């Protein structure tokens, strides 16, 4: 077994063990309480449910203590420092606990792909591949490792709540935050984020899922009103949250900046109370996005539980509203109970945070392992890849700062490399050098490097070498969208020039999400490495030389051009603001593509794409056979088929299952309903059987305000991408 798979196994075992041991430790603590604590603080008894414990504490609390739990105490660099600023841990926010009752402070940090602001605090964190990269693994266990690592490093740095778990669908491919999310399909995205949160929270940090909901573009995010039908939101963006919450049980949901159908998300009763708390039975608390609270009485009644990062609406104003009866005490109690419950449920009370040294080597191993499962091989003609060590005499490495590092995603997700803290929206290249990693594979082969800023000089360098590898980047960040899907900084011209000079040109993309590739027919290989984390270069080198066989598949569609998007032009406000407390939305975006998000749009509109959802090549090939589909009396569908590795290399294939609903359902042509990821030796066949969750075959029925299975003929399809589905069969559902 390789060192990597061994590390992976040990980590998985540790996560599984920690999940198993929680109740046992809880018992131990219960019996180790001293008598006076048992008498005075009966909620410290860990054998009681989080609900019982929260109720007991609530009864002891004063009005001021309650108000103290429903707002933040400021964020460094955000407005004037507040009186309690010195109690913070340097993260995005914190909530005072109730010391006299043994309720700890909640110290929050952003942690999209690693713990943010670490350099700011003189600490170190692992930068994992971006969330979208991790989604390309289609591997819930990898998502679990991702979450477990972040949860551990949060605690090591003194935090007990994450602000990670982004799952806004890639409805708008130009959204600058798509790298923080999990792609365009609600079932894939929800499953991945749910597993990440489950394992993050198992480290005794409060988990968070964000940004609820429909914050699908950054342009005008504080003032945009998203207009969308109930059915469309339930089946798309909200479904990703519903699945993620169902799997991960996060303690918190972060409501988003934008408005939805007229009301800001953080004071939107329909989203927060009708859907989240009532329909889905969410027992945790709703935390506002930073500065996303707009009112006191309305927001409280709508279901907002905690204002961050300050107390503009949920401090003195809320206290006054409770005292005057405008906000019932029972409503305030509900907010407080939810915060307390999350603290007990996540283990914050029973397992106080203790700072520790971050396991740097362990983080490197996990980061590289996840990157190797996340890099997607998009094109490989004429056996361009893997590179043949014995046949290479020289390599040209071009562009993308490949001599020194790889780009990372910006904004509140930014993880700092060692060194001085980065500034807001600074372009940060992690010190993981593709040039060095490639040179280490072939120490005797001469390497040429060109910065790629001048296409002609890059072409001249490329001409001298057996193979030219162009590293192309697209930096993206919170607080901005890209204007179009083209690579920035004249990189399309660079790639064209290099490809014209060297027929063996391979492009490695480091992008936040999809980009267009006008040069695609002129290059022989393309790898999508996303934002690959702090070991990205090793992962890319391992794949380029075939030491790792790529297995990842796209969690988003790569369109041919902006003109093919549901909204060819991004809708933006007159004035661009990234943070602000507008009173009401100033402009609207109408999501009239409705259910047709991502591949569902291109399928329905018969638009050819550059690379379809679910696509990714391997250095071996797979075939599919023996399809069967059957349905039980309760519409339990089982799909079975055989997948075979036809090549001479071991590989791992992600097999995908889609369903076409009866035409009376009024759905896009097909939807992903399941997948399976299996390792296959050369020549090996595996019989797979997938039980399809009946919820994933349903539609949202606005008439009955519920999920409904439409009776009729369902077609199930299986294969290696959303556009390569060689197997299919029908079944009748009642
Ligand atoms: C972002 C959130 C983040 C928060 C705290 C906001 O601007 O939208 O995702 O958690 O800041 O940094």
XYZ file of C-alpha atoms and ligand atoms in Angstrom:
746
model
C 0.000 0.000 0.000
C 1.354 3.453 -0.882
C 2.217 5.940 1.853
C -0.667 8.064 0.681
C -3.314 5.406 0.772
C -1.942 4.378 4.136
C -2.256 7.954 5.469
C -5.751 8.092 3.993
C -6.713 4.850 5.698
C -5.345 5.960 9.055
C -7.204 9.275 8.806
C -10.441 7.512 7.873
C -10.030 5.105 10.753
C -9.373 8.007 13.128
C -12.480 9.827 11.927
C -14.597 6.684 12.211
C -13.193 5.995 15.657
C -13.861 9.533 16.847
C -17.466 9.236 15.626
C -17.810 5.948 17.516
C -16.133 7.150 20.663
C -18.084 10.363 21.208
C -20.823 8.682 23.272
C -18.236 6.749 25.289
C -16.262 9.877 26.140
C -19.488 11.672 26.903
C -20.331 8.936 29.449
C -16.909 9.224 30.977
C -17.293 12.946 31.484
C -20.720 12.517 32.915
C -19.429 10.274 35.659
C -16.371 12.371 36.300
C -18.368 15.465 37.206
C -17.964 16.447 40.782
C -21.009 16.435 42.994
C -21.445 20.162 43.345
C -21.276 20.653 39.607
C -23.840 17.882 39.121
C -26.132 19.646 41.563
C -25.544 23.223 40.415
C -25.061 22.671 36.718
C -27.088 19.598 35.835
C -26.781 20.483 32.122
C -23.145 19.371 32.364
C -24.448 15.822 32.386
C -23.418 14.665 28.923
C -25.887 11.805 28.883
C -28.756 14.282 28.532
C -29.800 15.352 25.050
C -28.543 18.685 23.678
C -32.163 19.887 23.766
C -32.591 19.019 27.462
C -29.288 20.627 28.321
C -30.101 23.794 26.368
C -33.483 24.097 28.081
C -31.901 23.797 31.523
C -29.372 26.536 30.808
C -31.968 28.816 29.255
C -34.001 28.777 32.465
C -31.030 30.183 34.374
C -30.231 33.033 32.007
C -30.881 36.731 32.475
C -32.175 38.885 29.630
C -28.714 40.407 29.117
C -27.096 37.001 28.954
C -29.634 35.934 26.368
C -29.010 38.999 24.238
C -25.284 38.279 24.554
C -25.729 34.956 22.762
C -27.550 36.309 19.730
C -24.983 38.728 18.357
C -21.287 38.980 17.631
C -18.603 40.991 19.385
C -16.968 42.442 16.310
C -14.358 41.378 13.809
C -10.823 42.709 13.532
C -10.826 45.386 10.831
C -14.629 45.687 10.757
C -15.821 49.031 12.132
C -14.683 50.316 15.510
C -13.302 47.757 17.971
C -15.989 46.748 20.458
C -15.460 46.642 24.251
C -14.846 42.901 24.311
C -12.566 42.812 21.282
C -9.660 41.463 23.315
C -11.543 38.245 24.021
C -11.576 37.322 20.341
C -9.275 34.748 18.782
C -8.539 36.833 15.679
C -11.204 35.134 13.551
C -14.220 36.532 11.727
C -16.310 36.803 14.856
C -17.111 35.525 18.301
C -20.057 35.209 20.626
C -19.687 35.702 24.348
C -20.579 32.605 26.248
C -22.058 32.587 29.735
C -19.081 31.883 31.900
C -20.995 31.565 35.143
C -23.060 28.776 33.580
C -20.138 27.008 31.917
C -21.165 28.000 28.373
C -18.027 28.732 26.338
C -17.479 31.529 23.866
C -18.016 30.637 20.243
C -14.876 31.547 18.328
C -15.562 31.534 14.601
C -13.170 31.369 11.705
C -13.681 31.246 7.993
C -12.546 27.880 6.770
C -13.624 27.264 3.190
C -10.531 25.313 2.072
C -8.526 25.676 5.258
C -8.430 27.937 8.311
C -8.307 31.580 7.274
C -6.140 34.332 8.725
C -3.661 31.901 10.136
C -0.632 34.002 9.221
C -2.404 36.961 10.801
C -2.389 35.052 14.065
C 1.136 33.753 13.715
C -0.225 30.296 13.010
C -0.133 27.873 10.111
C -2.966 26.080 8.308
C -3.158 23.583 5.509
C -4.541 24.924 2.241
C -6.592 22.133 0.736
C -7.666 22.115 -2.902
C -10.702 24.348 -3.434
C -14.130 23.042 -2.495
C -15.038 22.757 -6.167
C -11.887 20.703 -6.684
C -12.875 18.395 -3.852
C -16.322 18.025 -5.422
C -14.565 16.756 -8.567
C -13.553 13.681 -6.599
C -17.240 12.704 -6.273
C -15.996 10.987 -3.139
C -17.903 11.426 0.131
C -14.964 9.896 2.009
C -12.617 12.507 0.577
C -15.139 15.164 1.646
C -15.037 13.656 5.111
C -11.233 13.825 5.237
C -11.451 17.418 4.045
C -13.841 18.334 6.856
C -11.970 16.372 9.516
C -8.725 18.122 8.672
C -10.266 21.584 8.801
C -12.118 20.777 12.033
C -8.893 19.599 13.652
C -6.902 22.630 12.523
C -9.658 24.996 13.681
C -9.362 23.602 17.175
C -5.581 23.587 17.030
C -5.825 27.321 16.405
C -8.317 28.004 19.163
C -11.568 28.083 17.162
C -14.709 26.099 17.847
C -16.934 27.127 14.948
C -16.314 27.005 11.217
C -17.721 29.377 8.648
C -17.166 26.894 5.864
C -19.551 24.590 4.088
C -20.438 26.686 1.012
C -22.943 25.007 -1.268
C -24.491 27.663 -3.511
C -25.075 25.989 -6.858
C -23.020 27.014 -9.863
C -26.048 28.609 -11.467
C -23.968 31.602 -12.566
C -20.660 30.269 -13.966
C -19.020 33.700 -13.626
C -19.625 33.849 -9.859
C -16.282 34.676 -8.226
C -17.026 32.307 -5.344
C -17.791 29.176 -7.348
C -14.480 27.726 -6.141
C -15.894 27.787 -2.589
C -18.903 25.728 -3.608
C -19.571 22.194 -4.790
C -20.761 22.528 -8.365
C -23.993 22.700 -10.313
C -25.855 19.558 -9.286
C -27.835 19.637 -6.026
C -27.482 15.935 -5.264
C -23.720 15.816 -5.808
C -23.147 19.169 -4.072
C -25.442 18.364 -1.137
C -23.858 14.939 -0.611
C -20.339 16.311 -0.695
C -20.964 19.276 1.600
C -22.965 17.110 4.018
C -20.102 14.645 4.403
C -17.621 17.434 4.826
C -19.701 19.017 7.596
C -20.372 15.702 9.333
C -16.668 15.020 9.757
C -15.729 18.625 10.492
C -18.281 18.797 13.275
C -17.116 15.456 14.684
C -13.966 17.347 15.758
C -16.152 19.337 18.203
C -16.588 22.494 16.207
C -19.958 23.935 15.262
C -20.516 23.219 11.581
C -21.955 25.786 9.207
C -23.538 25.608 5.772
C -23.746 28.761 3.639
C -24.908 31.052 1.969
C -28.611 30.358 2.341
C -29.857 30.978 -0.249
C -29.429 31.773 -3.928
C -26.356 33.976 -3.396
C -25.274 32.721 -6.805
C -23.455 35.863 -7.929
C -21.231 38.340 -6.136
C -22.098 41.366 -8.276
C -24.448 43.471 -6.159
C -24.794 40.678 -3.622
C -25.945 43.056 -0.882
C -28.695 44.574 -2.939
C -29.812 42.038 -5.494
C -33.308 40.597 -5.383
C -33.374 37.083 -6.794
C -36.657 36.234 -8.426
C -37.349 32.530 -8.748
C -40.327 30.187 -8.573
C -40.935 28.034 -5.516
C -40.562 24.830 -7.490
C -37.319 25.927 -9.100
C -35.678 26.878 -5.829
C -36.837 23.768 -3.989
C -35.468 21.474 -6.703
C -32.187 23.307 -7.255
C -30.391 25.568 -4.800
C -32.501 24.689 -1.753
C -32.222 20.966 -2.463
C -28.424 21.158 -2.121
C -28.908 22.697 1.338
C -31.609 20.211 2.281
C -29.403 17.242 1.417
C -26.320 18.791 3.025
C -28.184 19.540 6.250
C -29.723 16.060 6.251
C -26.298 14.396 6.056
C -24.114 16.819 8.015
C -26.520 18.181 10.675
C -24.616 21.463 10.924
C -25.187 23.482 14.078
C -25.566 26.640 11.996
C -26.881 27.890 8.676
C -25.568 31.204 7.386
C -28.209 33.297 5.655
C -26.954 35.214 2.642
C -26.659 38.878 1.689
C -29.096 38.884 -1.228
C -32.861 39.080 -1.187
C -35.077 36.287 -2.479
C -38.462 37.159 -3.941
C -38.506 40.537 -2.218
C -37.115 39.872 1.265
C -33.458 39.829 2.278
C -32.435 36.269 3.069
C -31.656 37.132 6.699
C -35.192 38.403 7.243
C -36.946 36.053 4.872
C -39.590 34.167 6.832
C -40.273 31.798 4.001
C -36.639 30.694 3.718
C -35.747 30.710 7.408
C -38.903 29.547 9.115
C -41.273 27.911 6.616
C -38.623 25.952 4.746
C -35.556 25.584 6.959
C -37.003 25.314 10.428
C -40.467 23.936 9.738
C -40.258 21.799 6.601
C -36.739 20.529 7.209
C -36.933 20.573 11.002
C -33.552 22.318 11.321
C -32.801 22.511 15.066
C -29.659 24.688 14.867
C -29.273 28.445 14.621
C -29.298 30.853 11.711
C -26.298 33.180 11.683
C -26.345 36.224 9.428
C -23.692 36.739 6.823
C -21.392 39.541 7.943
C -23.444 42.710 7.911
C -26.350 40.866 6.280
C -28.872 41.769 8.995
C -31.279 44.561 8.071
C -33.793 44.787 10.924
C -34.624 43.771 14.477
C -38.298 42.848 14.738
C -38.698 41.592 11.189
C -35.471 39.559 11.185
C -36.180 38.034 14.590
C -39.708 37.060 13.591
C -38.456 35.661 10.305
C -36.102 33.294 12.118
C -32.671 34.938 12.232
C -31.028 33.755 15.471
C -27.646 35.462 15.556
C -26.396 38.718 14.047
C -22.758 38.878 12.949
C -20.335 40.397 13.387
C -21.847 43.196 15.501
C -24.977 43.998 17.457
C -26.545 46.748 15.401
C -29.970 45.055 15.363
C -29.686 42.177 17.840
C -28.081 44.092 20.744
C -29.725 46.991 22.580
C -32.462 47.260 19.954
C -33.494 43.654 20.408
C -33.454 43.989 24.189
C -35.668 47.014 23.940
C -37.998 45.228 21.528
C -38.321 42.317 23.965
C -38.966 44.653 26.884
C -41.626 46.540 24.956
C -43.269 43.308 23.826
C -42.569 43.852 20.118
C -40.508 40.679 20.157
C -42.039 37.991 22.377
C -39.732 36.489 25.007
C -40.546 33.067 23.601
C -39.075 34.189 20.269
C -35.849 35.378 21.891
C -35.741 32.137 23.879
C -35.998 30.168 20.679
C -32.952 31.967 19.250
C -30.968 31.386 22.431
C -32.023 27.764 22.765
C -30.817 27.085 19.228
C -27.391 28.583 19.903
C -27.061 26.639 23.158
C -28.234 23.446 21.522
C -25.588 23.760 18.828
C -22.919 24.233 21.498
C -23.988 21.072 23.283
C -24.617 19.027 20.142
C -21.210 19.804 18.626
C -19.380 19.069 21.861
C -18.159 22.591 22.571
C -19.145 22.353 26.204
C -17.782 18.869 26.836
C -14.544 19.295 24.880
C -13.138 22.762 25.548
C -10.733 23.928 22.858
C -7.040 23.514 23.558
C -4.596 25.082 21.145
C -2.059 22.699 19.654
C 0.612 22.575 16.977
C -0.868 21.928 13.541
C 0.209 18.623 11.987
C 1.955 20.126 8.971
C 3.093 16.862 7.371
C -0.283 15.227 7.873
C -1.929 18.261 6.256
C 0.429 18.069 3.282
C -0.356 14.382 2.774
C -4.119 14.941 2.907
C -3.947 18.002 0.685
C -1.941 16.168 -1.966
C -4.137 13.089 -1.750
C -7.301 15.141 -2.256
C -5.669 17.073 -5.110
C -4.786 13.805 -6.832
C -8.435 12.827 -6.655
C -9.552 16.276 -7.860
C -7.448 17.082 -10.927
C -9.548 16.395 -14.031
C -7.941 15.177 -17.241
C -9.971 16.932 -19.931
C -8.057 16.197 -23.105
C -5.390 13.681 -24.044
C -4.818 13.073 -27.737
C -2.254 10.798 -29.277
C -1.123 9.510 -25.897
C 0.316 12.927 -25.021
C -0.006 11.987 -21.379
C 1.329 10.512 -19.252
C 4.734 11.896 -20.131
C 7.239 9.206 -20.987
C 10.309 9.766 -18.795
C 12.538 7.690 -21.067
C 11.638 9.585 -24.227
C 11.960 13.143 -22.925
C 15.013 15.243 -23.713
C 13.768 18.659 -22.653
C 10.668 20.267 -21.160
C 9.436 23.852 -21.490
C 7.398 25.136 -18.558
C 5.496 28.288 -19.384
C 3.464 30.852 -17.499
C 1.387 30.933 -14.352
C 4.281 31.633 -11.945
C 4.986 27.905 -12.350
C 8.538 28.403 -11.204
C 7.352 29.428 -7.763
C 3.778 28.472 -6.982
C 0.129 27.846 -7.728
C -2.738 30.319 -7.392
C -5.359 30.140 -4.630
C -8.893 31.502 -4.242
C -9.366 34.841 -2.500
C -11.724 36.693 -0.179
C -12.818 35.376 3.191
C -11.850 31.891 2.006
C -8.192 32.859 1.621
C -5.757 30.654 3.480
C -2.407 32.316 4.044
C 0.819 30.566 3.159
C 3.617 30.895 5.688
C 4.916 34.464 5.728
C 3.289 37.839 6.079
C -0.516 37.857 6.119
C -2.145 38.498 2.753
C -4.271 41.557 2.062
C -7.939 41.410 1.056
C -8.133 40.207 -2.547
C -4.403 39.939 -2.956
C -3.514 37.278 -5.550
C -1.817 34.571 -3.503
C 0.390 31.944 -5.136
C 1.067 29.066 -2.768
C 4.706 28.036 -2.642
C 4.175 24.725 -4.417
C 6.236 24.968 -7.594
C 5.166 22.878 -10.599
C 8.543 23.523 -12.184
C 10.356 21.981 -9.220
C 7.916 19.082 -8.889
C 8.297 18.244 -12.583
C 12.084 18.620 -12.463
C 12.172 16.210 -9.537
C 10.532 13.549 -11.725
C 13.215 13.801 -14.410
C 16.342 15.234 -12.785
C 18.518 14.626 -15.851
C 16.201 16.352 -18.338
C 16.880 20.032 -19.107
C 14.005 22.350 -18.197
C 13.309 25.739 -19.771
C 11.088 28.274 -18.080
C 9.345 31.256 -19.588
C 7.088 33.563 -17.581
C 4.516 33.602 -20.351
C 3.983 37.343 -20.366
C 5.089 37.615 -24.008
C 3.574 34.972 -26.326
C 6.384 35.286 -28.880
C 9.152 34.678 -26.368
C 7.183 31.785 -24.823
C 6.742 30.258 -28.287
C 10.471 30.487 -28.919
C 11.158 28.616 -25.664
C 8.455 26.047 -26.426
C 9.993 25.341 -29.814
C 13.241 24.167 -28.229
C 11.602 21.456 -26.093
C 10.059 18.019 -26.625
C 7.010 19.069 -24.678
C 5.599 22.434 -23.627
C 3.501 22.624 -20.475
C 1.592 25.877 -20.090
C 0.292 26.757 -16.633
C -2.711 29.047 -17.080
C -4.584 30.659 -14.210
C -7.790 32.494 -13.485
C -7.836 34.117 -10.049
C -11.290 34.508 -8.515
C -12.535 35.739 -5.179
C -15.395 36.728 -2.983
C -16.604 40.238 -3.754
C -16.237 39.931 -7.532
C -17.408 37.953 -10.500
C -15.418 37.394 -13.641
C -16.643 39.528 -16.523
C -16.553 36.588 -18.907
C -15.315 33.018 -19.048
C -12.097 33.772 -20.926
C -8.726 33.263 -19.288
C -7.380 36.661 -18.176
C -4.063 38.346 -18.988
C -3.830 37.403 -22.647
C -3.343 33.743 -21.762
C -5.481 32.501 -24.673
C -3.020 34.169 -27.047
C -0.131 32.701 -25.056
C -1.497 29.169 -25.384
C -2.215 29.640 -29.110
C 1.340 30.829 -29.691
C 2.905 27.984 -27.712
C 0.675 25.380 -29.389
C 1.637 26.734 -32.809
C 5.309 26.363 -31.887
C 5.127 22.914 -30.288
C 2.649 20.194 -31.324
C 3.105 18.518 -27.957
C 1.572 21.243 -25.797
C -0.192 20.396 -22.559
C -2.212 23.023 -20.657
C -2.610 22.858 -16.892
C -5.453 25.093 -15.738
C -5.553 26.657 -12.288
C -9.017 28.175 -12.333
C -11.845 28.943 -9.925
C -14.413 27.349 -12.193
C -15.098 26.886 -15.931
C -13.185 28.800 -18.597
C -13.538 28.807 -22.368
C -10.759 27.296 -24.493
C -10.586 28.781 -27.986
C -7.286 26.909 -28.456
C -8.641 23.488 -27.511
C -8.147 21.928 -30.976
C -4.508 22.965 -31.077
C -3.222 21.426 -27.846
C -2.724 17.749 -27.111
C -3.536 17.677 -23.420
C -5.502 19.639 -20.802
C -5.566 19.113 -17.042
C -7.969 21.105 -14.865
C -6.143 21.459 -11.543
C -8.521 24.093 -10.049
C -7.033 25.868 -7.028
C -4.977 22.866 -6.089
C -3.913 23.616 -2.506
C -0.495 23.675 -0.914
C 0.644 20.378 -2.458
C -0.926 20.990 -5.857
C 2.374 20.868 -7.722
C 3.199 17.361 -6.490
C -0.288 16.154 -7.401
C -0.043 17.652 -10.894
C 3.443 16.200 -11.455
C 2.261 12.777 -10.284
C -0.578 12.897 -12.799
C 1.518 14.298 -15.663
C 3.976 11.415 -15.295
C 1.346 8.737 -14.673
C 2.386 7.961 -11.099
C -1.240 8.709 -10.319
C -3.972 7.783 -12.774
C -6.513 10.627 -12.876
C -10.023 9.736 -11.777
C -11.810 13.050 -11.123
C -14.847 14.210 -13.058
C -16.300 17.667 -13.616
C -18.899 18.853 -11.081
C -19.774 21.670 -13.510
C -20.285 22.046 -17.243
C -17.637 23.847 -19.291
C -19.662 25.819 -21.854
C -18.351 26.736 -25.276
C -18.995 30.433 -24.862
C -20.683 33.044 -22.702
C -23.368 33.316 -25.370
C -24.560 29.813 -24.446
C -25.228 30.664 -20.783
C -28.791 31.081 -19.489
C -27.848 34.741 -18.912
C -25.260 35.643 -21.560
C -24.644 38.955 -19.789
C -24.121 39.163 -16.054
C -26.792 41.325 -14.416
C -25.051 43.931 -12.267
C -26.127 46.944 -10.190
C -25.444 50.493 -11.233
C -22.793 50.829 -8.517
C -20.612 47.997 -7.223
C -20.513 47.510 -3.457
C -19.297 44.371 -1.742
C -20.518 44.984 1.776
C -23.275 47.265 2.897
C -26.576 47.422 4.665
C -29.020 48.559 2.018
C -32.591 49.029 3.251
C -34.039 47.298 0.288
C -32.848 45.564 -2.840
C -31.941 47.918 -5.659
C -32.094 45.566 -8.645
C -33.336 42.120 -9.603
C -32.029 39.014 -11.263
C -34.730 36.737 -12.574
C -33.718 33.105 -12.627
C -36.162 32.223 -15.361
C -34.046 29.263 -16.428
C -35.649 27.814 -13.294
C -34.892 24.097 -13.021
C -32.390 24.234 -15.847
C -29.192 24.759 -13.894
C -25.883 23.611 -15.409
C -26.131 20.528 -17.617
C -29.910 20.608 -17.371
C -29.856 23.887 -19.315
C -27.561 22.657 -22.098
C -29.503 19.371 -22.368
C -32.853 21.121 -22.564
C -31.691 23.785 -24.988
C -29.704 21.338 -27.155
C -26.578 23.423 -26.807
C -23.293 21.620 -27.398
C -20.732 22.150 -24.640
C -16.961 22.163 -24.401
C -16.849 19.536 -21.643
C -19.985 18.103 -20.077
C -20.867 17.708 -16.427
C -19.498 14.439 -15.082
C -16.730 14.239 -17.690
C -13.129 13.274 -16.953
C -10.580 11.039 -18.667
C -8.268 8.407 -17.258
C -5.091 6.769 -18.561
C -7.162 3.644 -18.963
C -10.606 3.166 -20.526
C -13.772 1.683 -19.108
C -16.774 -0.015 -20.662
C -20.278 -0.525 -19.362
C -22.527 -3.584 -19.793
C -25.341 -5.740 -18.326
C -27.834 -3.041 -17.412
C -30.861 -3.846 -15.262
C -33.366 -1.629 -13.567
C -36.157 -2.776 -11.280
C -38.709 -1.153 -9.005
C -40.288 -2.494 -5.814
C -43.889 -1.963 -4.773
C -42.907 1.214 -2.890
C -41.094 2.623 -5.953
C -37.693 1.545 -4.605
C -35.550 1.566 -7.731
C -32.388 -0.512 -8.080
C -30.067 0.017 -11.010
C -27.359 -2.535 -11.704
C -24.661 -2.787 -14.337
C -21.094 -3.904 -14.863
C -18.118 -1.631 -15.338
C -14.868 -2.979 -16.797
C -11.362 -1.570 -16.947
C -10.287 -2.308 -20.520
C -6.765 -0.985 -20.302
C -3.416 -2.018 -18.924
C -3.369 0.388 -15.986
C -5.216 0.263 -12.704
C -7.719 3.065 -12.388
C -10.723 4.356 -10.502
C -13.943 4.981 -12.374
C -16.828 7.155 -11.250
C -19.940 5.546 -12.753
C -22.898 7.880 -13.013
C -26.624 7.133 -13.077
C -29.161 9.600 -14.453
C -32.930 9.475 -14.673
C -35.317 10.943 -17.220
C -38.692 11.544 -15.597
C -42.006 11.030 -17.414
C -42.733 13.952 -19.727
C -45.765 14.927 -17.631
C -43.319 15.857 -14.835
C -42.178 18.886 -16.862
C -38.517 18.372 -15.986
C -35.271 18.945 -17.895
C -34.218 15.883 -19.958
C -32.294 14.166 -17.155
C -30.932 14.476 -13.638
C -28.128 12.792 -11.737
C -29.613 10.330 -9.230
C -26.614 8.308 -8.071
C -22.992 7.369 -8.649
C -20.400 4.888 -7.553
C -16.622 5.253 -7.452
C -14.642 2.038 -7.696
C -10.996 1.082 -8.153
C -10.460 -1.449 -10.957
C -7.354 -3.406 -11.832
C -6.451 -3.875 -15.493
C -9.067 -6.126 -17.076
C -11.178 -6.223 -13.924
C -14.981 -6.072 -14.088
C -17.237 -5.064 -11.237
C -20.952 -5.650 -10.937
C -22.500 -2.576 -9.324
C -25.915 -2.192 -7.811
C -27.214 1.228 -6.792
C -30.368 1.857 -4.794
C -31.838 5.126 -5.958
C -33.195 7.378 -3.251
C -36.886 7.900 -4.175
C -36.623 11.547 -3.069
C -34.210 12.085 -5.927
C -36.880 11.048 -8.411
C -39.496 13.470 -7.095
C -40.541 16.924 -8.149
C -41.705 19.841 -6.011
C -45.446 20.184 -6.378
C -46.503 23.774 -5.778
C -50.177 22.727 -5.545
C -49.705 20.478 -2.538
C -46.578 22.288 -1.319
C -44.653 19.039 -1.116
C -42.514 16.512 -2.960
C -44.362 14.275 -5.363
C -43.411 11.273 -7.434
C -45.072 11.603 -10.824
C -46.430 8.204 -11.939
C -45.231 6.992 -15.332
C -42.262 5.645 -17.238
C -38.813 6.511 -15.925
C -35.707 5.962 -18.017
C -32.494 5.238 -16.124
C -29.120 5.670 -17.815
C -25.610 4.741 -16.744
C -22.141 5.602 -17.962
C -19.047 7.679 -17.494
C -20.370 11.233 -17.971
C -23.641 13.105 -18.439
C -23.072 12.792 -22.177
C -21.719 9.282 -22.330
C -24.454 7.023 -21.091
C -24.288 3.813 -23.104
C -26.738 1.886 -20.917
C -30.390 2.569 -20.322
C -33.642 0.916 -19.367
C -37.171 1.854 -18.394
C -39.254 1.183 -15.361
C -42.825 2.100 -14.412
C -43.315 3.936 -11.128
C -46.687 4.399 -9.502
C -18.696 36.227 3.611
C -18.881 34.999 4.460
C -17.852 34.977 5.559
C -17.956 36.249 6.366
C -16.958 36.330 7.494
C -18.646 37.481 4.457
O -18.248 38.579 3.681
O -19.734 36.307 2.669
O -18.793 33.841 3.663
O -18.025 33.835 6.349
O -17.744 37.352 5.517
O -15.685 36.541 7.017
